[in-house]
Coordinates of C-alpha atoms in Angstrom, one line a residue:
X197 CA 21.2 28.3 18.2
X198 CA 24.4 27.3 16.3
X199 CA 22.8 23.5 16.6
X200 CA 19.6 24.8 15.2
X201 CA 21.3 26.6 12.2
X202 CA 23.4 23.6 11.4
X203 CA 20.0 21.5 11.3
X204 CA 18.4 24.0 8.9
X205 CA 21.4 24.1 7.0
X206 CA 21.5 20.5 6.2
X207 CA 17.6 20.6 5.4
X208 CA 18.2 23.3 3.0
X209 CA 21.2 21.4 1.3
X210 CA 19.2 18.6 0.8
X211 CA 17.9 17.9 -2.9
X212 CA 14.1 17.8 -3.2
X213 CA 13.9 14.2 -4.2
X214 CA 15.6 13.3 -0.8
X215 CA 13.1 15.5 1.3
X216 CA 10.1 14.1 -0.7
X217 CA 11.5 10.4 0.2
X218 CA 12.0 11.1 3.8
X219 CA 8.3 12.8 4.1
X220 CA 6.8 9.8 2.3
X221 CA 8.8 7.1 4.4
X222 CA 7.7 8.7 7.7
X223 CA 4.3 9.0 6.6
X224 CA 4.0 5.5 5.3
X225 CA 5.4 3.9 8.7
X226 CA 3.3 5.9 11.0
X227 CA 0.0 5.6 9.1
X228 CA 0.7 1.6 8.6
X229 CA 1.1 1.0 12.2
X230 CA -1.6 2.9 13.4
X231 CA -4.0 0.4 11.6
X232 CA -2.0 -2.6 11.8
X233 CA -4.4 -4.5 13.9
X234 CA -7.3 -4.1 11.2
X235 CA -4.7 -5.0 8.2
X236 CA -4.1 -8.1 10.2
X237 CA -8.0 -9.1 10.3
X238 CA -8.2 -8.2 7.0
X239 CA -5.6 -10.5 5.7
X240 CA -7.1 -13.2 7.5
X241 CA -10.5 -12.7 6.2
X242 CA -9.0 -12.4 2.7
X243 CA -7.3 -15.7 2.9
X244 CA -10.2 -17.9 4.0
X245 CA -9.5 -18.6 7.4
X246 CA -12.7 -19.8 8.2
X247 CA -12.7 -19.5 12.0
X248 CA -12.3 -15.8 11.4
X249 CA -14.6 -15.3 8.6
X250 CA -17.4 -17.1 10.4
X251 CA -17.1 -15.1 13.7
X252 CA -17.0 -11.7 12.0
X253 CA -14.9 -8.4 13.0
X254 CA -15.8 -8.4 17.0
X255 CA -15.4 -12.1 17.2
X256 CA -12.1 -12.1 15.4
X257 CA -10.9 -9.1 17.7
X258 CA -11.5 -11.2 20.9
X259 CA -10.3 -14.6 19.0
X260 CA -6.5 -13.1 18.5
X261 CA -6.5 -11.1 21.7
X262 CA -7.0 -14.5 23.7
X263 CA -4.9 -16.7 21.7
X264 CA -1.9 -14.5 20.9
X265 CA -2.4 -11.5 23.2
X266 CA -1.8 -7.8 22.2
X267 CA 1.1 -8.5 20.0
X268 CA -0.9 -10.8 17.9
X269 CA -2.5 -7.7 16.2
X270 CA 0.8 -6.6 15.2
X271 CA 2.1 -10.1 13.9
X272 CA 3.5 -9.2 10.4
X273 CA 3.8 -5.3 11.2
X274 CA 7.5 -5.5 11.4
X275 CA 7.5 -6.7 7.9
X276 CA 4.8 -4.4 6.8
X277 CA 6.6 -1.5 8.0
X278 CA 9.8 -2.5 6.6
X279 CA 7.9 -2.8 3.2
X280 CA 5.8 0.4 3.7
X281 CA 8.4 3.0 4.4
X282 CA 10.2 2.2 1.2
X283 CA 7.0 1.7 -0.4
X284 CA 5.6 5.4 0.4
X285 CA 8.7 7.1 -0.1
X286 CA 9.2 5.8 -3.6
X287 CA 5.5 6.5 -4.2
X288 CA 5.4 9.8 -3.2
X289 CA 8.7 10.7 -4.6
X290 CA 7.9 9.2 -7.8
X291 CA 4.3 10.8 -8.1
X292 CA 6.1 14.3 -7.7
X293 CA 9.1 13.4 -10.1
X294 CA 6.7 11.6 -12.6
X295 CA 4.5 14.7 -12.6
X296 CA 7.5 17.3 -13.1
X297 CA 9.0 15.1 -15.7
X298 CA 5.4 15.2 -17.7
X299 CA 5.5 18.9 -17.4
X300 CA 8.7 19.3 -18.5
X301 CA 8.4 16.8 -21.6
X302 CA 4.8 18.1 -22.3
X303 CA 4.5 21.8 -21.4
X304 CA 1.3 22.1 -22.9
X305 CA -0.3 19.6 -20.6
X306 CA -3.4 20.6 -18.7
X307 CA -2.7 20.5 -15.2
X308 CA -5.6 19.0 -14.1
X309 CA -6.8 15.3 -12.6
X310 CA -5.6 13.7 -15.5
X311 CA -2.0 14.4 -15.2
X312 CA -2.5 13.1 -11.6
X313 CA -4.1 9.9 -13.1
X314 CA -1.1 9.2 -15.1
X315 CA 1.5 10.2 -12.6
X316 CA 0.2 8.4 -9.7
X317 CA -0.4 5.2 -11.5
X318 CA 3.1 5.2 -12.8
X319 CA 4.6 6.0 -9.2
X320 CA 2.3 3.1 -8.1
X321 CA 3.7 0.5 -10.5
X322 CA 7.3 1.7 -9.6
X323 CA 7.1 1.4 -6.0
X324 CA 5.4 -1.8 -6.3
X325 CA 8.1 -3.5 -8.1
X326 CA 10.8 -2.1 -5.7
X327 CA 9.2 -3.3 -2.6
X328 CA 6.8 -6.4 -3.3
X329 CA 9.0 -9.2 -1.6
X330 CA 8.5 -7.5 1.4
X331 CA 4.6 -7.2 1.0
X332 CA 4.8 -11.2 0.2
X333 CA 6.6 -11.7 3.4
X334 CA 4.3 -9.5 5.6
X335 CA 1.3 -11.3 4.1
X336 CA 2.6 -14.7 5.0
X337 CA 3.5 -13.9 8.6
X338 CA 0.0 -12.2 9.3
X339 CA -1.5 -15.4 7.7
X340 CA -0.3 -17.6 10.3
X341 CA -2.5 -18.1 13.4
X342 CA -0.3 -19.0 16.5
X343 CA -1.5 -19.5 20.0
X344 CA -0.4 -20.9 23.2
X345 CA -0.1 -24.5 24.5
X346 CA -3.4 -24.5 25.8
X347 CA -5.2 -22.4 22.8
X348 CA -3.1 -23.6 19.9
X349 CA -5.2 -23.5 16.9
X350 CA -5.2 -26.9 14.9
X351 CA -3.6 -27.1 11.4
X352 CA -3.5 -30.1 9.2
X353 CA 0.1 -29.8 8.4
X354 CA 2.8 -30.0 11.0
X355 CA 3.5 -26.8 12.7
X356 CA 7.2 -26.2 12.1
X357 CA 6.3 -26.4 8.3
X358 CA 4.1 -23.4 8.0
X359 CA 5.1 -21.2 10.9
X360 CA 8.1 -18.7 9.9
X361 CA 10.2 -17.7 12.7
X362 CA 10.4 -13.9 11.6
X363 CA 10.7 -11.6 8.4
X364 CA 14.5 -13.0 7.5
X365 CA 13.4 -16.7 8.1
X366 CA 10.2 -16.1 5.8
X367 CA 12.2 -14.2 3.1
X368 CA 15.1 -17.2 3.0
X369 CA 12.6 -19.9 2.9
X370 CA 10.5 -18.6 0.1
X371 CA 13.6 -18.0 -1.8
X372 CA 15.0 -21.5 -1.0
X373 CA 11.3 -22.9 -2.2
X374 CA 10.7 -21.1 -5.0
X375 CA 13.6 -19.0 -6.0
X376 CA 13.5 -15.1 -7.4
X377 CA 10.3 -15.9 -9.0
X378 CA 9.0 -17.0 -5.6
X379 CA 9.5 -13.7 -4.1
X380 CA 7.2 -12.1 -6.6
X381 CA 4.4 -14.6 -6.5
X382 CA 1.2 -12.6 -7.0
X383 CA 2.7 -9.5 -8.2
X384 CA 0.7 -9.4 -11.6
X385 CA -2.6 -8.9 -9.6
X386 CA -0.6 -6.4 -7.6
X387 CA 0.5 -4.2 -10.7
X388 CA -3.1 -4.8 -12.2
X389 CA -4.5 -3.1 -9.1
X390 CA -2.0 -0.6 -8.0
X391 CA -1.9 1.1 -11.4
X392 CA -5.7 2.0 -11.3
X393 CA -5.8 2.3 -7.8
X394 CA -2.8 4.8 -7.3
X395 CA -4.0 6.7 -10.0
X396 CA -7.3 7.0 -9.4
X397 CA -6.8 7.9 -5.7
X398 CA -4.8 11.0 -6.6
X399 CA -7.3 11.6 -9.4
X400 CA -10.1 11.7 -7.2
X401 CA -8.3 13.8 -4.6
X402 CA -7.0 16.6 -7.0
X403 CA -10.6 16.6 -8.3
X404 CA -12.3 16.8 -5.4
X405 CA -9.8 19.7 -4.0
X406 CA -11.0 21.5 -7.0
X407 CA -14.3 22.0 -5.6
X408 CA -13.0 23.5 -2.2
X409 CA -13.5 27.0 -1.8
X410 CA -10.2 29.3 -1.8
X411 CA -10.3 30.3 1.5
X412 CA -10.3 26.9 2.5
X413 CA -7.4 25.3 0.4
X414 CA -5.1 25.1 3.2
X415 CA -7.4 23.4 5.7
X416 CA -6.1 20.2 7.0
X417 CA -9.4 18.9 7.7
X418 CA -10.9 19.3 4.3
X419 CA -7.9 17.6 2.8
X420 CA -8.3 14.9 5.0
X421 CA -12.0 14.3 3.9
X422 CA -10.9 14.7 0.2
X423 CA -8.2 12.0 0.8
X424 CA -10.1 9.6 2.7
X425 CA -13.1 9.6 0.1
X426 CA -10.6 9.1 -2.7
X427 CA -9.0 6.2 -1.0
X428 CA -12.1 4.8 -0.5
X429 CA -13.6 4.9 -4.2
X430 CA -10.1 3.9 -5.6
X431 CA -9.9 1.1 -3.1
X432 CA -13.8 -0.5 -3.8
X433 CA -13.1 -0.1 -7.6
X434 CA -9.5 -2.2 -7.4
X435 CA -10.4 -4.6 -4.3
X436 CA -10.9 -7.8 -5.9
X437 CA -7.6 -7.7 -7.5
X438 CA -6.4 -7.3 -4.1
X439 CA -8.0 -10.5 -2.7
X440 CA -6.5 -12.3 -5.9
X441 CA -3.1 -11.1 -4.6
X442 CA -3.6 -12.2 -1.0
X443 CA -4.8 -15.9 -2.3
X444 CA -1.8 -16.3 -4.7
X445 CA 0.8 -15.1 -2.0
X446 CA -0.4 -17.8 0.5
X447 CA -1.0 -20.2 -2.0
X448 CA 1.8 -22.6 -0.8
X449 CA 0.8 -22.6 3.0
X450 CA -2.8 -23.9 1.9
X451 CA -1.5 -26.1 -0.9
X452 CA 0.1 -28.3 1.4
X453 CA -3.4 -29.1 3.0
X454 CA -5.2 -29.3 -0.5
X455 CA -3.0 -29.6 -3.6
X456 CA -6.2 -29.5 -5.8
X457 CA -6.8 -26.0 -4.6
X458 CA -3.5 -24.6 -6.4
X459 CA -4.3 -21.5 -8.5
X460 CA -2.2 -20.3 -11.4
X461 CA -2.6 -16.9 -13.2
X462 CA -4.3 -13.8 -12.0
X463 CA -7.5 -14.3 -14.1
X464 CA -7.9 -17.9 -13.3
X465 CA -7.6 -17.1 -9.7
X466 CA -10.3 -14.5 -9.9
X467 CA -12.8 -16.7 -11.8
X468 CA -12.2 -19.7 -10.1
X469 CA -12.8 -17.5 -6.5
X470 CA -16.1 -16.2 -8.3
X471 CA -16.9 -19.5 -9.6
X472 CA -16.1 -21.7 -6.1
X473 CA -16.6 -19.2 -3.3
X474 CA -19.0 -16.7 -5.2
X475 CA -18.5 -13.0 -6.2
X476 CA -18.6 -11.9 -2.4
X477 CA -15.5 -13.6 -1.7
X478 CA -13.7 -10.9 -4.3
X479 CA -14.7 -8.3 -1.7
X480 CA -14.0 -10.4 1.7
X481 CA -12.6 -7.8 4.1
X482 CA -13.9 -4.6 2.3
X483 CA -15.8 -3.2 5.3
X484 CA -12.7 -3.8 7.3
X485 CA -10.7 -2.2 4.9
X486 CA -13.2 0.9 4.8
X487 CA -12.4 1.2 8.6
X488 CA -8.6 0.8 7.7
X489 CA -8.5 3.2 4.9
X490 CA -10.2 6.4 6.3
X491 CA -7.9 6.8 9.2
X492 CA -4.8 5.5 7.5
X493 CA -5.4 7.9 4.7
X494 CA -6.3 10.8 6.9
X495 CA -2.9 10.4 9.3
X496 CA -0.9 10.2 5.8
X497 CA -2.1 13.3 4.5
X498 CA -1.7 15.0 7.8
X499 CA 1.9 13.3 8.3
X500 CA 3.0 14.3 5.1
X501 CA 1.9 17.9 4.9
X502 CA 3.7 18.2 8.2
X503 CA 6.7 16.6 7.2
X504 CA 6.9 18.6 3.6
X505 CA 6.5 21.7 5.9
X506 CA 9.2 20.6 8.2
X507 CA 11.6 19.9 5.4
X508 CA 10.8 23.2 3.6
X509 CA 9.5 21.6 0.4
X510 CA 8.2 24.4 -1.9
X511 CA 4.6 24.4 -2.7
X512 CA 3.9 22.3 -6.1
X513 CA 2.6 25.3 -8.0
X514 CA 5.8 27.4 -7.3
X515 CA 8.2 24.2 -8.3
X516 CA 6.0 23.9 -11.6
X517 CA 6.3 27.3 -12.6
X518 CA 10.0 27.5 -12.2
X519 CA 10.1 24.2 -14.3
X520 CA 8.6 25.7 -17.0
X521 CA 10.4 28.9 -16.8
X522 CA 13.6 27.2 -16.8
X523 CA 12.7 24.9 -19.7
X524 CA 11.7 27.9 -21.8
X525 CA 14.7 29.7 -20.8
X526 CA 16.9 26.8 -22.1
X527 CA 15.1 26.5 -25.4
X528 CA 15.7 30.4 -26.2
X529 CA 19.6 30.2 -25.2

């Protein structure tokens, strides 16, 4: 009893932003790990590993299973989780904070999808800037294809030149080779993509919820459907920029094989891919991403709702009403 009361006391004493950080971080870690195998295959498709694109999804699953075993599906997932936990924590918390700041600064602002579009966009950009180096490391680790001595995948350059031994090794090598700017290689398309994607995701989600009957507003299954559709729509509209980002992130690995394939800026990379490889390459791995997004968003919304309930985060409408009331009181005093 005393232990439970002490726990409740700790939770109640936590500031709101800390609760939102914890809820978002736990949500991100669980959702990302659940779809890690599809994420690995998607990255291999995006970065033009021809042996995977040619054999398709089922063939890729079999190939990774035979050459790398079960853990091959989770190669790079450590870096992915290390990135997604702070990213999701910042994303959810920043979204809630930006939303409140906008309401405080512009009290006449309409509580609607446009508010969620703006708050979600800025929250996504904030989270990307703080966690991008970890995303870069995750992509480089996932890009590697390593097998046993009997099934070793052939590479043009010596294996020791392209294989990173882990997160720390990849991070330090990248910094030594390219400096601080190297850790943010490809950040431009990430920002170009996350601003509309994060904003549109929240926009579609909140807009769809408005059409849900009042008696079903708390139905988790309907929230998951709304979130999944919103994620799919947002992802489809911004996916080409995700492909460009992955290409730029692994450029140094492939440039050792073919120096003339080095690509520069975001737009040059996008047009070069479309011209040399066709516009379909800009959507390479999108079908896999659909398979990944639906369970990821579903798990994410469910865990986030459960975590907020467990941490006793007040309903958003209640907090917004209190915020506006407090502001008006301060104005007249």
